[in-house]
Coordinates of C-alpha atoms in Angstrom, one line a residue:
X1190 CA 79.2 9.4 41.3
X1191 CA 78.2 6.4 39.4
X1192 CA 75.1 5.1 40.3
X1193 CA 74.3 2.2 38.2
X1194 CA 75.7 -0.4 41.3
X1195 CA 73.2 1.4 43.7
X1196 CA 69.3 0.3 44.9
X1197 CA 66.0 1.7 44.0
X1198 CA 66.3 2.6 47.9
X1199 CA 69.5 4.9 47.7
X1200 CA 68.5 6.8 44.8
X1201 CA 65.2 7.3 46.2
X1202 CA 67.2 8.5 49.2
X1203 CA 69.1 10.9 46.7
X1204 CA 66.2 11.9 45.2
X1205 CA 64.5 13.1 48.2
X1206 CA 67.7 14.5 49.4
X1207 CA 68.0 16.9 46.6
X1208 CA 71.9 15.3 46.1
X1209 CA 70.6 14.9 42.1
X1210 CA 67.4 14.7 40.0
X1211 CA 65.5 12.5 38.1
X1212 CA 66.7 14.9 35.0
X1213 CA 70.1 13.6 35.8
X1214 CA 69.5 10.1 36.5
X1215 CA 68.1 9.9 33.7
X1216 CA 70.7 11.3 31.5
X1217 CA 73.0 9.2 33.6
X1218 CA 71.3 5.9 32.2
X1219 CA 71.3 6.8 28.5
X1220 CA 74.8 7.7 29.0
X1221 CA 75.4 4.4 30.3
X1222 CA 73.7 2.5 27.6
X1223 CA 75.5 5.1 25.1
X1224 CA 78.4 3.5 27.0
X1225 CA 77.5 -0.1 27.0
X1226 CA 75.2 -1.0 24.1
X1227 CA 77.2 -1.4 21.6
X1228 CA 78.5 -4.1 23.3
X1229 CA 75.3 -5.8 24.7
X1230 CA 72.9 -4.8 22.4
X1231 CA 70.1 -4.8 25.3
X1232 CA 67.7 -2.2 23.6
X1233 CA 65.7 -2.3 20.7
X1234 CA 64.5 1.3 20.9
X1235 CA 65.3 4.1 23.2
X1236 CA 62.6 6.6 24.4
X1237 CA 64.9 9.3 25.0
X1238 CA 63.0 12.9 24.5
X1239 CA 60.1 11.3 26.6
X1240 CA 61.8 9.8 29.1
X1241 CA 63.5 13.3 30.1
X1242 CA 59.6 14.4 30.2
X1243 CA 58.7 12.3 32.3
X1244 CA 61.8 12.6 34.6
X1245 CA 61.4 16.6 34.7
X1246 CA 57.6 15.7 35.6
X1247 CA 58.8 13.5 38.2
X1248 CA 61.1 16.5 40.0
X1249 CA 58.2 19.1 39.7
X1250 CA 55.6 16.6 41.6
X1251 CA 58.7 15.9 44.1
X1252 CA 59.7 13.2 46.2
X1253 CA 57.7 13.9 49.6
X1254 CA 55.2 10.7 48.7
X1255 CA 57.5 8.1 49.8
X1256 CA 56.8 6.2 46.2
X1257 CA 60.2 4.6 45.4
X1258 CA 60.1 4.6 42.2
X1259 CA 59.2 7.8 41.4
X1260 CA 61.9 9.1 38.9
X1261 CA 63.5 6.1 38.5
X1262 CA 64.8 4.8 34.9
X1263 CA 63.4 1.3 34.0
X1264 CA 63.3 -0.7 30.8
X1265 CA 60.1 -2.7 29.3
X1266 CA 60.4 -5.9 27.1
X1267 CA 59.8 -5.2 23.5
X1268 CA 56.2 -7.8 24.1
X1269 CA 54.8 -5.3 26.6
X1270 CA 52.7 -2.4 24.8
X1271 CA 53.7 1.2 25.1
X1272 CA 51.5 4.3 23.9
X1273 CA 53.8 6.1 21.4
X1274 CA 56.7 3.7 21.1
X1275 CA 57.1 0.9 19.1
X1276 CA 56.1 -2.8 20.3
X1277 CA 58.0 -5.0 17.7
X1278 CA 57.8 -8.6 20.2
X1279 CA 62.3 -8.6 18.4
X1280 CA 59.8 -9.8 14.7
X1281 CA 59.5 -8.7 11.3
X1282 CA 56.2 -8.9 11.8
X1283 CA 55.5 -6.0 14.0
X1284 CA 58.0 -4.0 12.8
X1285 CA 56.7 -0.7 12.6
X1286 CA 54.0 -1.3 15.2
X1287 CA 53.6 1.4 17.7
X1288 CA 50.4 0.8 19.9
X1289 CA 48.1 3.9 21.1
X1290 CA 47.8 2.5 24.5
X1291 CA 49.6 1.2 27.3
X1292 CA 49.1 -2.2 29.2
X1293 CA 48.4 -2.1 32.2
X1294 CA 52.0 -2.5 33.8
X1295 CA 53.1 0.0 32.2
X1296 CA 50.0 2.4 33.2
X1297 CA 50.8 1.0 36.8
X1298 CA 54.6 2.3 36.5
X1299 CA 53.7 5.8 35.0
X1300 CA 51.5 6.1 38.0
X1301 CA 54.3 5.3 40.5
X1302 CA 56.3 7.9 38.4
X1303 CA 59.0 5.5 37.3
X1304 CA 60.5 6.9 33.6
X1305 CA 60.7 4.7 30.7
X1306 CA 63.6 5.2 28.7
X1307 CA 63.4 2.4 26.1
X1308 CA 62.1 -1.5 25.0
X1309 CA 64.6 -4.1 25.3
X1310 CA 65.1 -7.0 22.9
X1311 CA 63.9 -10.5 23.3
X1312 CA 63.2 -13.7 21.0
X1313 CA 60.6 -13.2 18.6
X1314 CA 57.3 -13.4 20.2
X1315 CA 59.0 -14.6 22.9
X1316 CA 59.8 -18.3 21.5
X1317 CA 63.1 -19.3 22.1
X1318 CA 66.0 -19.5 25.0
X1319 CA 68.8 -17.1 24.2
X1320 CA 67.8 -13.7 22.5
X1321 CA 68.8 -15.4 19.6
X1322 CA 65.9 -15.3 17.7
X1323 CA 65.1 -11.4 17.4
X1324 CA 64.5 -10.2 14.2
X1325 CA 66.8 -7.1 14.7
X1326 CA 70.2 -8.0 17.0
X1327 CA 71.5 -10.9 19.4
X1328 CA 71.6 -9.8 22.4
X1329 CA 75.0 -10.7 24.7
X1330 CA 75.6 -11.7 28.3
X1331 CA 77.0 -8.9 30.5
X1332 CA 79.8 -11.2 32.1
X1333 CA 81.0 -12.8 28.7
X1334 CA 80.4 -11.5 25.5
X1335 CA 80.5 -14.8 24.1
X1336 CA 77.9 -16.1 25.7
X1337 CA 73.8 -16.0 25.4
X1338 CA 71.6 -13.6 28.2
X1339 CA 69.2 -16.2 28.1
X1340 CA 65.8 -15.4 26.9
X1341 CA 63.0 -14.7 26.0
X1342 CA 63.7 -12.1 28.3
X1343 CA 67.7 -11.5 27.7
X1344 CA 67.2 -8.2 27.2
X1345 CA 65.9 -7.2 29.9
X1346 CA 67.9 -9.3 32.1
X1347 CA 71.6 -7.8 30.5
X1348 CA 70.4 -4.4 30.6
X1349 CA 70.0 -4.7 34.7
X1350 CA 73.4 -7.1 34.7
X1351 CA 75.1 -4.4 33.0
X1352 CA 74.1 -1.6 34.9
X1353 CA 72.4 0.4 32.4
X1354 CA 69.3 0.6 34.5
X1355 CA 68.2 -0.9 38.3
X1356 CA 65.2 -2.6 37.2
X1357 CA 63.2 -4.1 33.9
X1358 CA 60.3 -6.0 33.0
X1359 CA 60.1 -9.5 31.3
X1360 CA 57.5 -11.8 30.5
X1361 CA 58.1 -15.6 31.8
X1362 CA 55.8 -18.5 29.7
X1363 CA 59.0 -21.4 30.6
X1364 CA 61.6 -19.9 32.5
X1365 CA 61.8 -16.6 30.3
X1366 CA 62.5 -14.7 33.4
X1367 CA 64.2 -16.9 35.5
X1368 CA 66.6 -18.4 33.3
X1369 CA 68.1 -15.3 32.3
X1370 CA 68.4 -13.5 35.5
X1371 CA 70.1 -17.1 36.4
X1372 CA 72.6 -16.5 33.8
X1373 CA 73.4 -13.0 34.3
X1374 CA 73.7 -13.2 38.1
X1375 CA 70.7 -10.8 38.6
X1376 CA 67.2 -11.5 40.6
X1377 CA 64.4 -12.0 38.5
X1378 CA 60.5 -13.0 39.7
X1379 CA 58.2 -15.0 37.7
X1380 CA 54.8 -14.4 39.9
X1381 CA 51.3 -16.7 40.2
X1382 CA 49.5 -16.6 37.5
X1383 CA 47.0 -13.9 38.2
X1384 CA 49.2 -11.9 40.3
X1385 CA 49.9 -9.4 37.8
X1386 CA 47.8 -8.2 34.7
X1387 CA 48.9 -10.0 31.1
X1388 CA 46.1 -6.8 29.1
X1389 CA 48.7 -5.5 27.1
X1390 CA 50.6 -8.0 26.6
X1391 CA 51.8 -9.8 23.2
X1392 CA 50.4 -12.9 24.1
X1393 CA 52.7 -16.5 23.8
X1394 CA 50.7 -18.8 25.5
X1395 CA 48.5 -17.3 27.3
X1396 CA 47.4 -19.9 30.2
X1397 CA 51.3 -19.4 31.0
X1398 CA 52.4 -16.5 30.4
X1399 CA 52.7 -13.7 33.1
X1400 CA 55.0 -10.5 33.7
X1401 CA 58.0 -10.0 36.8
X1402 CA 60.2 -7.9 37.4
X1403 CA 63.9 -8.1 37.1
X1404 CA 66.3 -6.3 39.9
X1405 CA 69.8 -6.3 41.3
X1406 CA 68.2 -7.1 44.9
X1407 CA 65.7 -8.7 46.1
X1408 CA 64.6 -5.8 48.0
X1409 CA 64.3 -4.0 44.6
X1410 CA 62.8 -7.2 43.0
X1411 CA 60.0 -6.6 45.6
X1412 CA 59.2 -3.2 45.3
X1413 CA 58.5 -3.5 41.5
X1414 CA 56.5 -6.1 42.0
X1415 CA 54.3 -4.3 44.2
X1416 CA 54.6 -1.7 42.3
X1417 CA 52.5 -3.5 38.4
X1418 CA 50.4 -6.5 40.9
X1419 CA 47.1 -6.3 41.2
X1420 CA 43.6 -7.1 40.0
X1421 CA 42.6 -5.7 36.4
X1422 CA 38.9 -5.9 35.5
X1423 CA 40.6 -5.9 31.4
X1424 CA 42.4 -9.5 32.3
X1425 CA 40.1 -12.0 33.0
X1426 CA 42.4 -14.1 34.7
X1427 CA 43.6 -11.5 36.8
X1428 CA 43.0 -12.4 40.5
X1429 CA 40.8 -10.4 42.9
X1430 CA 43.4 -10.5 45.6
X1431 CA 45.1 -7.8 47.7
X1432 CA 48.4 -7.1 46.7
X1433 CA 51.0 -7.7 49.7
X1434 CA 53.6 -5.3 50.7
X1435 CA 56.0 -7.7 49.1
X1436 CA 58.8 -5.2 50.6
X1437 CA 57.8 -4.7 54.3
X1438 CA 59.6 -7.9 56.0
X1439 CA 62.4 -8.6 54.4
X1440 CA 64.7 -9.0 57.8
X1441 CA 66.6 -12.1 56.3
X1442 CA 64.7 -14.5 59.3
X1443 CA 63.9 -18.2 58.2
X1444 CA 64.1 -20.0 61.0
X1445 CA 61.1 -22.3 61.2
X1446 CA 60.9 -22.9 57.7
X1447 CA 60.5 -26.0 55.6
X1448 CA 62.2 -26.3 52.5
X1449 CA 61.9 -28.9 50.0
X1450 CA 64.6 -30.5 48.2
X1451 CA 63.9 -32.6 45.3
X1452 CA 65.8 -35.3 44.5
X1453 CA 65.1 -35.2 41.1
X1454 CA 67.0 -32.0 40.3
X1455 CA 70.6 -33.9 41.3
X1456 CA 70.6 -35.8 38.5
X1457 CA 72.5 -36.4 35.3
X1458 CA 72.5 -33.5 33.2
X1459 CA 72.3 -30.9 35.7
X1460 CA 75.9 -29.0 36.0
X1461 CA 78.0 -30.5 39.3
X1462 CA 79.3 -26.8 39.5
X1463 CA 75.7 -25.7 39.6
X1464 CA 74.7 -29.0 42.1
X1465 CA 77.1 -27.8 44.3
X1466 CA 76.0 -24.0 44.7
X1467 CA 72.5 -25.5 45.3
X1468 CA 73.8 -28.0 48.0
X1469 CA 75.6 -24.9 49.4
X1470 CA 72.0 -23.1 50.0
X1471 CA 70.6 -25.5 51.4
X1472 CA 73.4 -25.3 53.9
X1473 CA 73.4 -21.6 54.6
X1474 CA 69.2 -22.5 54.9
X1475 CA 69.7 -25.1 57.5
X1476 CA 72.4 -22.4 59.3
X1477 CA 69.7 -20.2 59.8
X1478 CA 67.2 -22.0 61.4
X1479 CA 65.2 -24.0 58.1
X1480 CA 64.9 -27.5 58.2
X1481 CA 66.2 -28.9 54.6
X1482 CA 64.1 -32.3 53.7
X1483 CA 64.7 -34.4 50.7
X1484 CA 61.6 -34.7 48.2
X1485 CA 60.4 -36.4 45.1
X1486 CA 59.0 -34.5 42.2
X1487 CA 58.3 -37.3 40.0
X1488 CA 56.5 -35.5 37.0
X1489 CA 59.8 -33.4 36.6
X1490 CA 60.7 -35.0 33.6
X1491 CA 57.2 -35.0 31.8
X1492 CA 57.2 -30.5 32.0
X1493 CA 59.2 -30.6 29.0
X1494 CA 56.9 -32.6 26.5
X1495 CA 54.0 -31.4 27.9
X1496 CA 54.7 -28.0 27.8
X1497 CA 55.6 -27.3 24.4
X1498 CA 52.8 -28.8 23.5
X1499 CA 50.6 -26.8 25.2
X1500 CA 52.9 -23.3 24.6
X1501 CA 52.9 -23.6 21.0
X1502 CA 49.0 -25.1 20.9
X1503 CA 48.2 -21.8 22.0
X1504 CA 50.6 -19.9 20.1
X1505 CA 49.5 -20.9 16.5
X1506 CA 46.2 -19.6 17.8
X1507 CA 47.4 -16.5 19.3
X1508 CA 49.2 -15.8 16.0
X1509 CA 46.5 -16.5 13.6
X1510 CA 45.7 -12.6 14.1
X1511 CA 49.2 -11.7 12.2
X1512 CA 48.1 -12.6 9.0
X1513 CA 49.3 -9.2 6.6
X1514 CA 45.3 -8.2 6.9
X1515 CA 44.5 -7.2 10.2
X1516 CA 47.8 -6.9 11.8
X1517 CA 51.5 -7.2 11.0
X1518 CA 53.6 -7.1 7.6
X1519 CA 51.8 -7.3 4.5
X1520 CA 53.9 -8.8 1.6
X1521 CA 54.1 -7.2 -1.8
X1522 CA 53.6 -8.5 -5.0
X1523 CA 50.2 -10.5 -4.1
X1524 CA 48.5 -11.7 -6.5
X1525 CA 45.3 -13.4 -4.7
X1526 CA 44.1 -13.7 -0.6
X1527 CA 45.7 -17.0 -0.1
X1528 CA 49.2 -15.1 -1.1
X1529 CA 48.8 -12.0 1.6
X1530 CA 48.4 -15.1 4.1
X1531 CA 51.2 -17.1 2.7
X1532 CA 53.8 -14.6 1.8
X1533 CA 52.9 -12.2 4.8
X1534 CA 53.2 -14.6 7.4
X1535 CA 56.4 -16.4 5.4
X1536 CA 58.1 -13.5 5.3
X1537 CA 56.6 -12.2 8.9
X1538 CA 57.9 -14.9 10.9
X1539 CA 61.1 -16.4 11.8
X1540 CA 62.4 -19.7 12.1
X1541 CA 61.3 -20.6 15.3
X1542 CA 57.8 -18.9 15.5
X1543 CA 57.2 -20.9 12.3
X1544 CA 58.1 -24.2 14.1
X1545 CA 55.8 -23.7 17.3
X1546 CA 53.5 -22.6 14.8
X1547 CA 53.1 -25.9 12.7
X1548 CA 54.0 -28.2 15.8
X1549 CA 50.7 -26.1 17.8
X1550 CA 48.4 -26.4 14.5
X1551 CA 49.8 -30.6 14.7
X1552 CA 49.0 -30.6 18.5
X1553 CA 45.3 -29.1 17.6
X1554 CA 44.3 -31.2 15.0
X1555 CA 41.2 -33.4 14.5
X1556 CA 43.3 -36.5 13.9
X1557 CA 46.0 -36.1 16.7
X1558 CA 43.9 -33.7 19.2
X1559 CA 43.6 -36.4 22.3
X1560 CA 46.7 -38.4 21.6
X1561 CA 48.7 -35.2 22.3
X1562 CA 47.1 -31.4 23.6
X1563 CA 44.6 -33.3 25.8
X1564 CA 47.1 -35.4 27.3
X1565 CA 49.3 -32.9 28.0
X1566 CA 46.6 -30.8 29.7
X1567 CA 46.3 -34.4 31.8
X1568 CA 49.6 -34.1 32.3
X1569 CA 49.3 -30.5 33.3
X1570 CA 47.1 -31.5 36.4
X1571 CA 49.2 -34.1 37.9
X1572 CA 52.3 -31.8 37.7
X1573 CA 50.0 -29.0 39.5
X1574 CA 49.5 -32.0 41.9
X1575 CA 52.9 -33.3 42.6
X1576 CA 53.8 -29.3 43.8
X1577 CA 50.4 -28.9 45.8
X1578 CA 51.6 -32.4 47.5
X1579 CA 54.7 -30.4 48.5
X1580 CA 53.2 -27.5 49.4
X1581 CA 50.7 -29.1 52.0
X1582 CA 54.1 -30.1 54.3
X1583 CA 57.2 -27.4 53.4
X1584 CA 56.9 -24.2 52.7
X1585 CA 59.0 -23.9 49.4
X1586 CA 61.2 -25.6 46.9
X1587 CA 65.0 -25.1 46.4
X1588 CA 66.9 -26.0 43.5
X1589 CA 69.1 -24.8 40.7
X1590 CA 67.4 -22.4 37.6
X1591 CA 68.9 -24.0 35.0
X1592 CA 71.1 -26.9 34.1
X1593 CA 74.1 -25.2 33.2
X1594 CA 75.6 -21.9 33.3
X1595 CA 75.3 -19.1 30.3
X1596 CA 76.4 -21.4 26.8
X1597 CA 77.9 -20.0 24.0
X1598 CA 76.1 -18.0 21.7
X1599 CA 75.3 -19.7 18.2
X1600 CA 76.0 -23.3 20.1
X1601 CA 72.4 -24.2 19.9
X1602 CA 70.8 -23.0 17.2
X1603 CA 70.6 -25.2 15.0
X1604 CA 69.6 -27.8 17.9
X1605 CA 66.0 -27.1 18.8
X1606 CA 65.7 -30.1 21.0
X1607 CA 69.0 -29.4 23.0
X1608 CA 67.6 -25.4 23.3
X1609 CA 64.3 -26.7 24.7
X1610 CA 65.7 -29.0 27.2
X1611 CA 67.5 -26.3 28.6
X1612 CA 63.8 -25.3 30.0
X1613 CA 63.9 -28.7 32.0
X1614 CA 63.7 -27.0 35.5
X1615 CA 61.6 -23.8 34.8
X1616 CA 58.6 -24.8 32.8
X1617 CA 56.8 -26.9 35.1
X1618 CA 56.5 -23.9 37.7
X1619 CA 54.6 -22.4 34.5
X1620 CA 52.3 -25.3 34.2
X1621 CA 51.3 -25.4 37.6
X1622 CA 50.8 -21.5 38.0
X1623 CA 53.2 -21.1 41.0
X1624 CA 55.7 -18.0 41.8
X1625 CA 59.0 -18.5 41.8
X1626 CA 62.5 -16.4 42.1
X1627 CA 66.0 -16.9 41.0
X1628 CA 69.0 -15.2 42.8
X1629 CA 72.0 -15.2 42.3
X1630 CA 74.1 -18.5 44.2
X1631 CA 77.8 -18.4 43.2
X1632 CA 80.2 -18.5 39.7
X1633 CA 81.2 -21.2 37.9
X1634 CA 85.2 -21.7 37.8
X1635 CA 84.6 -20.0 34.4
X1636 CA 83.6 -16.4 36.0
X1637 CA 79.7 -17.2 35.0
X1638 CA 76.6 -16.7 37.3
X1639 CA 74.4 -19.2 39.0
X1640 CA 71.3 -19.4 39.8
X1641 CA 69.0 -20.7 42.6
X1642 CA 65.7 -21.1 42.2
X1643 CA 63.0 -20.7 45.1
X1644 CA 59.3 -21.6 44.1
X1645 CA 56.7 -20.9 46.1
X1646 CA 53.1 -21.9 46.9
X1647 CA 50.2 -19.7 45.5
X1648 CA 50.2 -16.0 45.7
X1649 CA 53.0 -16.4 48.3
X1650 CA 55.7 -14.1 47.0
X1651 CA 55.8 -12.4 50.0
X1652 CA 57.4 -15.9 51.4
X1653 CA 59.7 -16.2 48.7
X1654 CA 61.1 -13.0 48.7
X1655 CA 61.7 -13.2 53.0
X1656 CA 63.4 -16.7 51.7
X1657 CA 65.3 -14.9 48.9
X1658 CA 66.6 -12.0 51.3
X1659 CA 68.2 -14.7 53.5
X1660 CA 70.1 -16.5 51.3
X1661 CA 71.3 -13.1 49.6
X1662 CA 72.0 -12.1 52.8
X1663 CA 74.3 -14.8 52.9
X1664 CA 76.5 -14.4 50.3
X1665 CA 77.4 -11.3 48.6
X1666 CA 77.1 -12.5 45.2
X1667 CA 75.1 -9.9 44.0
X1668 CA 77.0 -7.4 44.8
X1669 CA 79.4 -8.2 42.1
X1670 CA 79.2 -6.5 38.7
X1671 CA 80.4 -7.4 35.3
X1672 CA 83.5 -5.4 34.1
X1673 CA 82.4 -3.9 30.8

């Protein structure tokens, strides 16, 4: 029996009920990916001799704990460090990297006894909106071969879409989660900022960026995220906060609840097709018992300027370290210090890194320092402002995840400006450190997913994922698969 369409649930339940092992789910998946890679190109390196380890550990310790994941097959983005296995971030400039420790959500996942069986591919250091930008292989959307994942994340979002694993992680700085779980019709969580530990991370950006899982379901959404939250003396932004049982009442009630819905997401721009599955939600949420109230979110529009200023502010000082001294790819044929620097980091970097690079270093300078990162830091506080407004009266937002459905791949590459706006309705959740979810909400007349977006109030996944149930309760879009 096939068991890629399954939950994390049922093959626990198979697990425990000796009807297979983790030995064979395990194989199962890497014949899957055997299957469907070639077509998807999801993985950047496959840990195949010690994922069977770990799955042959995971049958000898058994199944009577009740842990979920225990022998389960996940993927890890290629940013996310992994004792033993290389940790390229999709760049030439980390090529041959493999790290001698694990971060912390992937120490967390060993401990549940989930089995790794390889990285998945992503833009370079995590800059860009479509997978486009690895180093090593473009990564294609599960429904439509044609079309982009999504990214930073696309990897790890078309390797769950195309059912050659249940679960990933991803790393979300603008939307890297969100928008490509939006366009492959799968859940995917960004949490608060704090919730789960960023040691061992690749860092982007790092007052934004912050790990989530990436699921079928939102009961399986939940259970990773329980499974790599929590507080980690190594992060110092980590928060000192019990972790919920993110799983334990997801019974699809809502009645009660306020929802938000702002105006300013209806507007030119925005996909009718992807207006209309949001309008649709909102309906199924007033169905059930929520009251749906129209609300401004006037400092939409200013999330895009002010957060690539910020991202890539922090970027060209998170990348000084890759300089072809301490870390990274060293050039050849040197001839002084300045030409390791130059030529290693020329050579080192793509396109795009290169761009956020020199537009951070701008942002940063003596000469142009208030006009532009302090203001957008100013800016930065009165978005966190607007959503705190909303959050005092309704308990969370609804809206669409992106602005249109998956595009074609190669149709904006060459249009930086177009890619980033793309971001419009993710990166200000980023800015303000809030949790949000998209699920899936309906196809496009063209077969493609849609996404709806839930954002939450601090550390109040637990809200958003009872709000997520309902509405996937409501439909059975997730239940469909791509036919690959």
């Amino acid at each position: 029996m096939s068991k890629y369409t399954e939950t994390l649930k049922s093959l626990h339940e198979g697990l425990v009920n000796k009807q297979f092992s983790s030995v064979e789910l395990t194989k199962e998946a890497f014949k899957r990916i055997a299957e469907t890679d070639s077509k998807v190109e999801a993985f950047l390196a496959l840990n195949e001799a010690e994922a069977l380890k770990q799955a042959e550990a995971a049958d000898a310790r058994g199944y009577a704990d009740g842990n979920v994941l225990n022998g389960i097959p996940l993927g890890i983005k290629d940013n996310i460090v992994t004792e033993g296995l290389t940790t390229t971030a999709a760049s030439h400039m980390l090529e041959d990297f493999v790290p001698i420790y694990d971060a912390t959500v992937v120490a967390k996942l060993k401990e549940a006894g989930a089995v790794n069986v390889g990285k998945l591919n992503m833009d370079e250091f995590a800059m860009g909106g479509s997978t486009e930008t690895s180093y090593f292989k473009k990564t294609k959307n599960a429904w439509d071969l044609s079309k982009v994942p999504g990214g930073s994340s696309g990897g790890s979002a078309a390797a769950v879409a195309s059912g050659q694993i249940l679960g990933s992680l991803g790393t979300d700085t603008g939307g890297s989660i969100r928008q490509p779980a939006a366009f492959n019709g799968i859940v995917g969580m960004k949490p608060t900022y704090g919730r789960v530990s960023r040691y061992g991370l690749i860092a982007f950006s790092s007052s934004l960026d912050q790990i989530g899982p990436f699921s079928r379901t939102v009961t399986d959404n939940a259970l990773l995220l329980e499974a790599i939250s929590g507080y980690d003396k190594r992060d110092s932004t980590s928060a000192k906060l019990e972790v919920p049982k993110f799983s334990a009442n997801l019974n699809g009630k809502v009645a009660g609840m306020r929802v938000a819905l702002p105006k300013e997401y209806f507007q030119e721009g925005v996909n009718a097709e992807i207006q209309d599955a949001v309008r649709k939600a909102a309906a199924q949420f007033e169905e059930m018992g929520a009251t749906v109230e129209e609300v401004s979110l006037p400092t939409l529009s200013y999330g895009i300027p002010a957060y690539y200023i910020i991202a890539s502010s922090e970027a060209s000082s998170n990348l000084q370290r890759f300089d072809g001294i301490r870390y990274g790819h060293r050039a050849d044929d040197v001839n002084s210090l300045e030409d390791i620097y130059v030529k290693s980091r020329s050579e080192g970097f793509g396109m795009e890194v290169k761009r956020r690079i020199m537009l951070g270093t701008f942002s940063l300078s003596a000469g142009f320092y208030d006009a532009y990162f302090k203001k957008a830091g100013q800016v930065r506080t009165l978005i966190k402002r607007d959503f705190e407004r909303i959050f005092s009266e309704y308990d969370f937002i609804l809206g669409p995840t992106t602005t249109t459905t998956a595009f074609d791949l190669g149709s904006k590459s060459d249009n930086p400006l177009e890619m980033y706006m793309s971001d419009l309705l993710t990166v200000t959740i980023n800015l303000a450190g809030v949790p949000a979810i998209s699920v899936p909400g309906g196809f496009s007349q063209e077969g493609l997913p849609i996404g709806i977006q839930l954002i939450g109030n601090y550390f109040e996944e637990a809200k958003l994922y009872q709000a997520a149930f309902a509405l996937e309760q409501a439909n059975d879009y997730h239940a469909k698969h791509p036919n690959l």
